[in-house]
mmCIF file of C-alpha atoms and ligand atoms in Angstrom:
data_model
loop_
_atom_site.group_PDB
_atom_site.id
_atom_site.type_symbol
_atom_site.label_atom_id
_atom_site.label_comp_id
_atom_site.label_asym_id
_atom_site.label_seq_id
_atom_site.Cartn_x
_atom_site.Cartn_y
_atom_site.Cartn_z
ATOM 1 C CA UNK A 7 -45.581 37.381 44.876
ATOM 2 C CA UNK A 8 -42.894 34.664 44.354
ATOM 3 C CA UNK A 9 -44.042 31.509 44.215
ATOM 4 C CA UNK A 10 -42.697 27.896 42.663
ATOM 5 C CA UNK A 11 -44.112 27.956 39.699
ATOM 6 C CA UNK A 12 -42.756 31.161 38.178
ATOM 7 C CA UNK A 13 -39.392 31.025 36.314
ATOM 8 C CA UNK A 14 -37.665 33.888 37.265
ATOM 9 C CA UNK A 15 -35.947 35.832 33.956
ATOM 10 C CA UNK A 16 -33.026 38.655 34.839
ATOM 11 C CA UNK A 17 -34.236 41.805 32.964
ATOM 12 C CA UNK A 18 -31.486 44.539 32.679
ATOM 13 C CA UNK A 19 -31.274 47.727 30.852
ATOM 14 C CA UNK A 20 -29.429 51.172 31.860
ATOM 15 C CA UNK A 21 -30.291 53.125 28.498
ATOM 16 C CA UNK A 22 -33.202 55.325 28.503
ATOM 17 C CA UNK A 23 -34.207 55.335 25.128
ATOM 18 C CA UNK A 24 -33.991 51.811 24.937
ATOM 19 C CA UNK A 25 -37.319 51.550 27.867
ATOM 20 C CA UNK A 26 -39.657 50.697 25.044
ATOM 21 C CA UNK A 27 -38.198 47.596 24.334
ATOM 22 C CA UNK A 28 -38.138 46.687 27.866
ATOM 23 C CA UNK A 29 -42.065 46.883 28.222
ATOM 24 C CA UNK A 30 -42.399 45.085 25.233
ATOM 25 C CA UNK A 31 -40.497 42.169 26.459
ATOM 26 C CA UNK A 32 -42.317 42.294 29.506
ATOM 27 C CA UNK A 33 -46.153 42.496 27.208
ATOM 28 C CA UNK A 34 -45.250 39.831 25.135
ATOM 29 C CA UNK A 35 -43.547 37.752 27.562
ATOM 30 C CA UNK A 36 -46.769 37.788 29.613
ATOM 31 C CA UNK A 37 -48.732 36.615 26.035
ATOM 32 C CA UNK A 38 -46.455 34.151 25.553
ATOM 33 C CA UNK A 39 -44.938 32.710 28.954
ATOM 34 C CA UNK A 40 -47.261 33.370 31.320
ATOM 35 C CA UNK A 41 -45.284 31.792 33.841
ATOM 36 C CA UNK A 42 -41.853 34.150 33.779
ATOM 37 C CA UNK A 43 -41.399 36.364 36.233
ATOM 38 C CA UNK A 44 -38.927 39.406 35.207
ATOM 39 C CA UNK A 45 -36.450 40.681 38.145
ATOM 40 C CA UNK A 46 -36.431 43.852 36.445
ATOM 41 C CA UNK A 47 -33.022 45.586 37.364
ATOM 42 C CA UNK A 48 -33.115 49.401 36.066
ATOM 43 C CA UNK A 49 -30.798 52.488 35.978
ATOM 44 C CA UNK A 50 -30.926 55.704 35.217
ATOM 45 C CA UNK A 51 -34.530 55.337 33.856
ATOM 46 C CA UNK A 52 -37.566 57.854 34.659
ATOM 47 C CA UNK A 53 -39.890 57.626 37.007
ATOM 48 C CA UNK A 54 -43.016 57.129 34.821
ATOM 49 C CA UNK A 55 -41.388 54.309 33.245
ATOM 50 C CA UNK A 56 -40.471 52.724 36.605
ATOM 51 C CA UNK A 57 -43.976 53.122 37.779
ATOM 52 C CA UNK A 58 -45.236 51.450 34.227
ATOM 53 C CA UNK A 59 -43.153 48.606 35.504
ATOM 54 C CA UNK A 60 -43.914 48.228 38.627
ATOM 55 C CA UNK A 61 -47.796 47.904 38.125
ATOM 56 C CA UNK A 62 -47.046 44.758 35.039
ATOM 57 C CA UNK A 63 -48.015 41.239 37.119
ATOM 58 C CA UNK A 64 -44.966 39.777 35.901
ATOM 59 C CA UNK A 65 -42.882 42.535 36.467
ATOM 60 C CA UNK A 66 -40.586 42.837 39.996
ATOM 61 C CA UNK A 67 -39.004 46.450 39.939
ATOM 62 C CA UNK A 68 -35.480 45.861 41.917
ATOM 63 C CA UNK A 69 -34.012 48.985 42.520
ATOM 64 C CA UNK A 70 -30.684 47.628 43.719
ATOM 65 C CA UNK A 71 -27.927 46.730 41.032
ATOM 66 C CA UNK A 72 -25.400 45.571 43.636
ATOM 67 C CA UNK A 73 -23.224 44.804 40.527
ATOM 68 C CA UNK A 74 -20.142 48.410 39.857
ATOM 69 C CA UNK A 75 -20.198 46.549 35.966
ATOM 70 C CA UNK A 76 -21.857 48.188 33.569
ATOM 71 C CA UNK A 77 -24.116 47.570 30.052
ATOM 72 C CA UNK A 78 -23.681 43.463 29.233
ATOM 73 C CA UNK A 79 -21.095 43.472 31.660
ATOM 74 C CA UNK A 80 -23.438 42.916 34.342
ATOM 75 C CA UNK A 81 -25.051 39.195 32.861
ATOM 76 C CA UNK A 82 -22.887 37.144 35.382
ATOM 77 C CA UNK A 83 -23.084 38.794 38.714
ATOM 78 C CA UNK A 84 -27.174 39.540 38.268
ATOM 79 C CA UNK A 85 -27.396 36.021 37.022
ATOM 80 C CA UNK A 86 -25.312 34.946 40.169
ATOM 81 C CA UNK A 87 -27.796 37.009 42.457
ATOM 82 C CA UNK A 88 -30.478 35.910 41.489
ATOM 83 C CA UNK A 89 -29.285 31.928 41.459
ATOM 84 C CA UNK A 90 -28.895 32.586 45.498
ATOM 85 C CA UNK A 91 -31.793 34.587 45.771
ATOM 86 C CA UNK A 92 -34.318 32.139 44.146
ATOM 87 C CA UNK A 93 -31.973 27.993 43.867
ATOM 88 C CA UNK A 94 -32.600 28.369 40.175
ATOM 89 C CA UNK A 95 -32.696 27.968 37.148
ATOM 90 C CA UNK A 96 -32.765 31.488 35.978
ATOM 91 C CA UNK A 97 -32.959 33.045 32.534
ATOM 92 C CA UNK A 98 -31.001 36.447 31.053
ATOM 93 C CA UNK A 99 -32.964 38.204 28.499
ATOM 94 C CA UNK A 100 -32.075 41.415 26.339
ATOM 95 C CA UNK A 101 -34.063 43.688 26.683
ATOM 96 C CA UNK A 102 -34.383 44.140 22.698
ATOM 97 C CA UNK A 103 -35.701 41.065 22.058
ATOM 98 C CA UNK A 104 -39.736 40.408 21.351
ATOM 99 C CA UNK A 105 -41.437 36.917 21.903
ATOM 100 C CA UNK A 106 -43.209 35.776 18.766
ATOM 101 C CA UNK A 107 -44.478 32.790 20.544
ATOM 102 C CA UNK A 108 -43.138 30.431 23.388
ATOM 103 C CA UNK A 109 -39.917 30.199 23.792
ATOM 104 C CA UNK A 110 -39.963 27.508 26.911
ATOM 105 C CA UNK A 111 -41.037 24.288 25.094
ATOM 106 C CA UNK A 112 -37.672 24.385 23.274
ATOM 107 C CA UNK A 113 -35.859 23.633 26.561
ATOM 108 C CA UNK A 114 -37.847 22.799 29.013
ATOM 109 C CA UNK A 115 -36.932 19.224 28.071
ATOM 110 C CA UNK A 116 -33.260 19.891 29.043
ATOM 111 C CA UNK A 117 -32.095 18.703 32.248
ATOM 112 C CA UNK A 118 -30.959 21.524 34.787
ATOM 113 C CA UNK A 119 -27.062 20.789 33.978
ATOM 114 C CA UNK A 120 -27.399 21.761 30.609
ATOM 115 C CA UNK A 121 -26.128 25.755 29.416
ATOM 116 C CA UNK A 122 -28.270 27.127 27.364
ATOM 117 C CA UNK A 123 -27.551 30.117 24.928
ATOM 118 C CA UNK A 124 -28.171 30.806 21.341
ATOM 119 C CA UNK A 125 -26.165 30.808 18.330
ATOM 120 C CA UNK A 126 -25.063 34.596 16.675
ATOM 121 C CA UNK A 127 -25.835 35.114 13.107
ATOM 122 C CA UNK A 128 -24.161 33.379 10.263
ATOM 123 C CA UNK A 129 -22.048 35.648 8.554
ATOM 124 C CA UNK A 130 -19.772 37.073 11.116
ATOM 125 C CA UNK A 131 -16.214 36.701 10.575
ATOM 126 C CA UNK A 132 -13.957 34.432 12.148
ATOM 127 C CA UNK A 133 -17.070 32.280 13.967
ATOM 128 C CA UNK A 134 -16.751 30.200 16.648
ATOM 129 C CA UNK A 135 -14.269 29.051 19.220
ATOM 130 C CA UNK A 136 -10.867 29.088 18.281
ATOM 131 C CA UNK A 137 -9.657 32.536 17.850
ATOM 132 C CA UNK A 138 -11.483 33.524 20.974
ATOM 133 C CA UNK A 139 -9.908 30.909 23.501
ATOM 134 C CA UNK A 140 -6.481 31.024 21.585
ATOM 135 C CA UNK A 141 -6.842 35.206 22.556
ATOM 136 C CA UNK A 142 -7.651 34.043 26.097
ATOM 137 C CA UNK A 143 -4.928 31.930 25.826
ATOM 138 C CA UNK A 144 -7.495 28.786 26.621
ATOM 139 C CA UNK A 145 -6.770 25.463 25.471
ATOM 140 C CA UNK A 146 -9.878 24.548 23.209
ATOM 141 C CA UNK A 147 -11.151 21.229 24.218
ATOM 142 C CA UNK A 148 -14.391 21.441 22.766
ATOM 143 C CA UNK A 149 -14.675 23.518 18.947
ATOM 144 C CA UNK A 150 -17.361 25.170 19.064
ATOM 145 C CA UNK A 151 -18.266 26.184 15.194
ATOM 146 C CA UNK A 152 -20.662 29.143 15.764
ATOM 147 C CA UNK A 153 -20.064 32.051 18.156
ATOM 148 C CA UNK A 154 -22.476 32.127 21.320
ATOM 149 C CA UNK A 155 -24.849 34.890 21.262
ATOM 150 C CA UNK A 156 -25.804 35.604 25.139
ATOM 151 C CA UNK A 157 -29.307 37.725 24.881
ATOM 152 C CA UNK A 158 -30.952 34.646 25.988
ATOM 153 C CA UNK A 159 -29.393 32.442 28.566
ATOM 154 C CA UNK A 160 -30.447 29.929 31.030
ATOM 155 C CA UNK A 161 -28.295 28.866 33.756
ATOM 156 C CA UNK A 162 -28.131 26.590 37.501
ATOM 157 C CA UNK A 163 -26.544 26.659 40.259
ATOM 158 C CA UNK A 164 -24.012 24.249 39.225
ATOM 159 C CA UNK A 165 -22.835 26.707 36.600
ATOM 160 C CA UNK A 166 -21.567 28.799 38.954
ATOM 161 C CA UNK A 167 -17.930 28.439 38.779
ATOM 162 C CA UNK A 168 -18.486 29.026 35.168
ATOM 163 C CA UNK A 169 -20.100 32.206 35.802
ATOM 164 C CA UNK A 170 -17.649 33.660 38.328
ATOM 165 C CA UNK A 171 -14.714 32.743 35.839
ATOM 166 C CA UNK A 172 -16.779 35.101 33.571
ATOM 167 C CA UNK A 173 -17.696 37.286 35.610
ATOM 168 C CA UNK A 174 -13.699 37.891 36.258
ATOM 169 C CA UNK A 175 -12.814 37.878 32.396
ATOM 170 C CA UNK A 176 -14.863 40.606 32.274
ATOM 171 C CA UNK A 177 -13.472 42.421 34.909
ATOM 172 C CA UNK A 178 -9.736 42.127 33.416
ATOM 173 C CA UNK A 179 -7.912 44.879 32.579
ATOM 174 C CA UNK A 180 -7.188 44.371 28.965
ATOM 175 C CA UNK A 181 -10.891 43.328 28.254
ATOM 176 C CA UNK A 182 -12.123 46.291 30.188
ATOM 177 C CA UNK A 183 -9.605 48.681 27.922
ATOM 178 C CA UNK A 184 -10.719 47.262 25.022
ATOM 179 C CA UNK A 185 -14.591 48.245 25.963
ATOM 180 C CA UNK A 186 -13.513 51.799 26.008
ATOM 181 C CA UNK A 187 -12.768 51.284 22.073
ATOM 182 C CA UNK A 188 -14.732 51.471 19.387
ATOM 183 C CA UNK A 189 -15.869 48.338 17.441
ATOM 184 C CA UNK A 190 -13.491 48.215 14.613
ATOM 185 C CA UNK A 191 -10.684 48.308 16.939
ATOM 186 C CA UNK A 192 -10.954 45.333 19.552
ATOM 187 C CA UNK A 193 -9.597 41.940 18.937
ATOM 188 C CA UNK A 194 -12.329 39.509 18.435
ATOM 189 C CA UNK A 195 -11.962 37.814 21.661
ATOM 190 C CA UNK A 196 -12.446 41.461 23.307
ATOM 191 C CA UNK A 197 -15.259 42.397 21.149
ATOM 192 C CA UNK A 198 -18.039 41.558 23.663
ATOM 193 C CA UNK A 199 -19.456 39.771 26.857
ATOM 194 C CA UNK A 200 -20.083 36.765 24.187
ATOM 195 C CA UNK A 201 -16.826 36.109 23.095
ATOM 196 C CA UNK A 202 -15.649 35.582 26.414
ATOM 197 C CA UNK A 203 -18.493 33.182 27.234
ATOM 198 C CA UNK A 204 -17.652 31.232 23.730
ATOM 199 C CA UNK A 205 -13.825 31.058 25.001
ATOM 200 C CA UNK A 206 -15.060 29.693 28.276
ATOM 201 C CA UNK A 207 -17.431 27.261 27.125
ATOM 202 C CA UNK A 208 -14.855 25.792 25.038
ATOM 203 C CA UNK A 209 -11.841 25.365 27.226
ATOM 204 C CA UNK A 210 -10.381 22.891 28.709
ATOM 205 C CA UNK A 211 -12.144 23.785 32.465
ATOM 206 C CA UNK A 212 -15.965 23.592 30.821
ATOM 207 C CA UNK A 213 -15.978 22.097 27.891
ATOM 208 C CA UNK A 214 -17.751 19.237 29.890
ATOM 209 C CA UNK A 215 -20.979 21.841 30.506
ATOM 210 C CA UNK A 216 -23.750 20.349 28.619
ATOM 211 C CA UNK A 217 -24.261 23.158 26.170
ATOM 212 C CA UNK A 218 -28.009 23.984 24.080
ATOM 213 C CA UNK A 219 -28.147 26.549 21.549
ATOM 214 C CA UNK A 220 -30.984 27.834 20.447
ATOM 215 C CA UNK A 221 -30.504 27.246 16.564
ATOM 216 C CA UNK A 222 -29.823 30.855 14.076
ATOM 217 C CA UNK A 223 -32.611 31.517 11.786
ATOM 218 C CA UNK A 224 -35.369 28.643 13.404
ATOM 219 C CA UNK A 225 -35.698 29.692 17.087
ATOM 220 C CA UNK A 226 -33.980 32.810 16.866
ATOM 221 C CA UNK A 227 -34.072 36.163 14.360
ATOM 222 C CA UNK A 228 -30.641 37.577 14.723
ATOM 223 C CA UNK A 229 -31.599 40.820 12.945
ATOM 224 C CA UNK A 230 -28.360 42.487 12.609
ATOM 225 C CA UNK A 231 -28.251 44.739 9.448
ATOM 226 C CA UNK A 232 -29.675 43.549 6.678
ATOM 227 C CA UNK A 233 -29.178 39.909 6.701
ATOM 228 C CA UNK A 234 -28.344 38.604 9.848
ATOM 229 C CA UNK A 235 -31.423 37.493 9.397
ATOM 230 C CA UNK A 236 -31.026 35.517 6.272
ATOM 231 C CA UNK A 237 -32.613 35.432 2.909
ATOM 232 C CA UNK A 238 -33.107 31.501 3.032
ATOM 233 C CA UNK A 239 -34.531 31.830 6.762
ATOM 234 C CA UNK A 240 -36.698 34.528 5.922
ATOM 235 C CA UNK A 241 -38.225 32.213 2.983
ATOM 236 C CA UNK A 242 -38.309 29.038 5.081
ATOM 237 C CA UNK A 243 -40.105 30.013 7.773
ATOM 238 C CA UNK A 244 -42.637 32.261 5.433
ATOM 239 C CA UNK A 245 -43.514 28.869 3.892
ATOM 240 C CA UNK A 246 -43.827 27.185 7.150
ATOM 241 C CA UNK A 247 -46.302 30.259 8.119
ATOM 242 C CA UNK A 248 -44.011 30.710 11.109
ATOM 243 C CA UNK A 249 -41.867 33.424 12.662
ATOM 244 C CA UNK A 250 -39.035 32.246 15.014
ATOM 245 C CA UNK A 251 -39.881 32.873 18.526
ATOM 246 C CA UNK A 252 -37.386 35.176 19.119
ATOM 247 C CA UNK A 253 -36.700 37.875 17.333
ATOM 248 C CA UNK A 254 -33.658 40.038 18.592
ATOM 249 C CA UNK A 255 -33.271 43.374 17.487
ATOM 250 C CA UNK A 256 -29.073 43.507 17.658
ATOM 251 C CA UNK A 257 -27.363 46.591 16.798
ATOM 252 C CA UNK A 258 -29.547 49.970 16.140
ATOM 253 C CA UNK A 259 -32.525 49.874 17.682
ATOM 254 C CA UNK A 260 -35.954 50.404 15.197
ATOM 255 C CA UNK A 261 -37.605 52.413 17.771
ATOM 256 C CA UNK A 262 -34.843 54.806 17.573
ATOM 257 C CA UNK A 263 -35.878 58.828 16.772
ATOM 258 C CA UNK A 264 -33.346 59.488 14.379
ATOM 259 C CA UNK A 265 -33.157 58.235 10.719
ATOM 260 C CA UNK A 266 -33.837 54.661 10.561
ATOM 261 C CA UNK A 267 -31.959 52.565 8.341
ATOM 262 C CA UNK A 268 -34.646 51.058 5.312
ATOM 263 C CA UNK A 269 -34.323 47.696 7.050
ATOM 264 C CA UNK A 270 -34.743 48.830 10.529
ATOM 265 C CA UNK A 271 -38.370 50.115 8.930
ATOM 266 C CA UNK A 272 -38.898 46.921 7.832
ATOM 267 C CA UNK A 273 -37.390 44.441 10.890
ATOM 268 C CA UNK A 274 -39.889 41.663 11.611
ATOM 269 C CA UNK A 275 -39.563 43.643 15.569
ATOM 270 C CA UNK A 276 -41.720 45.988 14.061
ATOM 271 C CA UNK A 277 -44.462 43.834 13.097
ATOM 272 C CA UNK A 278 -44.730 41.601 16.260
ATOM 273 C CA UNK A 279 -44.409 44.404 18.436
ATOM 274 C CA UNK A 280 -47.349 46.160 16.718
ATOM 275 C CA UNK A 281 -50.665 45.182 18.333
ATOM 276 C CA UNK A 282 -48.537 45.902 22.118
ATOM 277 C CA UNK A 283 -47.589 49.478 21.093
ATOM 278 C CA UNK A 284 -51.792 50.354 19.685
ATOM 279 C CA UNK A 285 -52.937 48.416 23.032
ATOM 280 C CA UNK A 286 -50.762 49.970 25.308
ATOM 281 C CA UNK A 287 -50.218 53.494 23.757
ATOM 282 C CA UNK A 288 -46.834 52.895 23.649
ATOM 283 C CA UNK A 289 -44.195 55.696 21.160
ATOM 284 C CA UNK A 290 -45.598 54.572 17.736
ATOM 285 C CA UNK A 291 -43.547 56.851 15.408
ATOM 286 C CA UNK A 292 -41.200 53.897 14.593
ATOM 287 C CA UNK A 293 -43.808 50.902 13.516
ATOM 288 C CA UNK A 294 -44.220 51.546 9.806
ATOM 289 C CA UNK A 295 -42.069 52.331 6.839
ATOM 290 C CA UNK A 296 -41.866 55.936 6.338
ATOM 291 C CA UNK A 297 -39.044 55.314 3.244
ATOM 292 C CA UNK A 298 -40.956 55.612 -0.016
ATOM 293 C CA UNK A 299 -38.914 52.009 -1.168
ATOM 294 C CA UNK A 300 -39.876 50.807 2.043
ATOM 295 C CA UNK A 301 -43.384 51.477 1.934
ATOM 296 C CA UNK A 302 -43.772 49.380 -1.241
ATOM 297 C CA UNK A 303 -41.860 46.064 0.015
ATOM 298 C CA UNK A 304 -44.581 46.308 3.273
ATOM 299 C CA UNK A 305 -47.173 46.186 0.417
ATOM 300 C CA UNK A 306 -45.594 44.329 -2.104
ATOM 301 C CA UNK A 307 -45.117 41.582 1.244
ATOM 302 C CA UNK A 308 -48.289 42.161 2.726
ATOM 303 C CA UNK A 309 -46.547 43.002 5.649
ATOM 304 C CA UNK A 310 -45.296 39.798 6.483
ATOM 305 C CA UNK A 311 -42.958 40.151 9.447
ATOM 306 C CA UNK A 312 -40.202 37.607 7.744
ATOM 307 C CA UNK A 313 -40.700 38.814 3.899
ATOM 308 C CA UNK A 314 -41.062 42.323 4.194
ATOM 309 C CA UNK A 315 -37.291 42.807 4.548
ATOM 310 C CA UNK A 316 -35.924 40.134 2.247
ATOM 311 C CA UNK A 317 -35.280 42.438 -0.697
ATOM 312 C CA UNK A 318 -32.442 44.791 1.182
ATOM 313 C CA UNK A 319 -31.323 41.084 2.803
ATOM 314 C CA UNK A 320 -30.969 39.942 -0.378
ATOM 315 C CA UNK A 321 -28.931 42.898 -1.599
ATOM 316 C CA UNK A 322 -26.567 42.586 1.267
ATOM 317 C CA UNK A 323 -26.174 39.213 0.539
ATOM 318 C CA UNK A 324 -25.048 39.224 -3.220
ATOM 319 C CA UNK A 325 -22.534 42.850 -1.999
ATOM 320 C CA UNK A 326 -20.942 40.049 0.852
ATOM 321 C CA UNK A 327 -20.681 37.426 -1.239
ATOM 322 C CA UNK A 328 -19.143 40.366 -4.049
ATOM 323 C CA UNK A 329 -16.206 42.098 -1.729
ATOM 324 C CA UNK A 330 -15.974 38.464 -0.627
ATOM 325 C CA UNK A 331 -14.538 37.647 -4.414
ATOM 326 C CA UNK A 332 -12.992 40.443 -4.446
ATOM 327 C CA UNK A 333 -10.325 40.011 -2.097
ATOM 328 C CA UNK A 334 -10.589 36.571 -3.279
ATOM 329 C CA UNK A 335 -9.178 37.485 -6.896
ATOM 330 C CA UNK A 336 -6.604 39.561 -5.052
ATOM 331 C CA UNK A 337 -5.030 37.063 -2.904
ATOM 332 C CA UNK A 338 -4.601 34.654 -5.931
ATOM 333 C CA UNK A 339 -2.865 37.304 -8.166
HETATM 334 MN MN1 LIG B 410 -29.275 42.374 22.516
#
């Protein structure tokens, strides 16, 4: 089944509910890069779904996950497996992100040295570099002024000493005792599998790694909340006629069966994963707005995948930039 031609993408997920997203990476991936072959590692996941899997042509079922890590702990060592089972390069993809269109002839002009990853959203606090490798206690050769955001990553064998040095980080004591806590309460350089691999990348040992990010907003929809996704990058690529290729669907899932945030109804997932879910008979309960507010913007927007949300990213935008003045006004008094 393997043969040179294929690019061979690591496909992890260990959640049940979060299978749909998982076959619809795999049905637009086939749309869109014909060519990408997912080593689909699963646990914990029924047996229908497994079969579903196993019978998609670009779709190779592994059923062992050598790895004891667990959720996005595991990017390294599968990455590392599957660099010595197949010479490279290979590429990490979430499993909740959808292809709007090709994602390969943005890099496949890179040369094999080159990292590539893709910037995280805009608004987070404290971006980039130097908090995280000052908390590692990493000298930061190279700044690095957004955060990385690892749901898409493509690697070589010669980044493998960077990968085992990540693969350890996450394996540390402290980092693994912060994973047990909740959100609000880990430092920022302990918050994820990301902030480690923005540490990394900046310090002293790698900072010569040619790095690639896949550019916030253009290549990429970070839809986190409301506006990860941004107001001006919604509008921008609505006038170009364009969606970004990849459109990541961070945080709560849309496809989840409780109550769905209004902008979770209207995340531009939704729309590009519709014609997969009627084809396929996938779980359809989630694709449209069922909020009565929603309901008009999908109207009002014609459904558009970037407009249809812009009015609660908007919103969340002016109560940022708000609290933001706030405590502005109360550090100068
Ligand atoms: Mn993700």
């Amino acid at each position: 089944m393997i043969n040179m031609s294929h690019t061979h993408v690591c496909l992890f997920e260990d959640r049940q509910d979060c299978i749909l997203g998982v076959k619809l990476l795999v049905l637009s991936a086939r749309r869109h890069e014909p060519q990408w072959l997912f080593h689909a590692f699963m646990r914990n996941m029924n047996q229908e779904d497994l079969d579903w899997l196993s019978n998609q042509p670009n779709v190779m079922l592994r059923k062992e996950v050598s790895t004891p890590q667990t959720g996005w702990s595991v990017k390294p060592s599968l990455l590392k497996q599957l660099l010595s089972e197949t010479g490279g390069p290979v590429i990490w993809c979430d499993s909740d992100i959808i292809l709007a269109s090709s994602v390969s002839k943005l890099i496949e002009h890179l040369s094999e040295e080159v990292f590539v990853a893709t910037e995280e959203y805009g608004w987070g606090r404290s971006k980039g570099s130097r908090l995280r490798a000052a908390g590692w206690n990493l000298t930061e050769s190279r700044r690095l002024t957004s955060t990385i955001n690892s749901c898409l990553i493509k690697v070589n064998v010669c980044h493998r000493p960077l990968l085992d040095a990540w693969d350890e980080s996450l394996m540390d004591p402290t980092y693994r005792q912060a994973q047990a806590q909740s959100w609000s309460q880990r430092p920022l350089h302990l918050m994820g599998d990301q902030d480690v691999l923005t540490a990394l990348l900046s310090s002293e040992r790698f900072a010569g790694i040619p790095l690639f990010l896949l550019k916030d907003g253009r290549d990429i929809a970070q839809c986190f909340q409301e506006d990860g996704y941004t107001v001006q990058d919604r509008l921008r690529n609505a006038l170009m006629g364009r969606t970004p290729p990849l459109i990541h669907a961070q945080g709560g899932k849309p496809w989840t069966k409780g109550p769905r945030a209004v902008f979770q109804q209207l995340s531009p997932y939704n729309r590009i994963a519709a014609p997969y879910v009627k084809r396929e008979f996938l779980q359809d309960h989630w694709l449209k707005a069922d909020d009565p507010g929603a309901k008009v913007m999908e109207t009002l927007f014609f459904n558009e995948p970037n407009l249809c949300g812009i009015i609660p990213a908007f919103q969340r935008t002016l109560l940022r930039v708000w609290t933001n003045r706030s405590t502005i006004l109360r550090l100068v008094r």
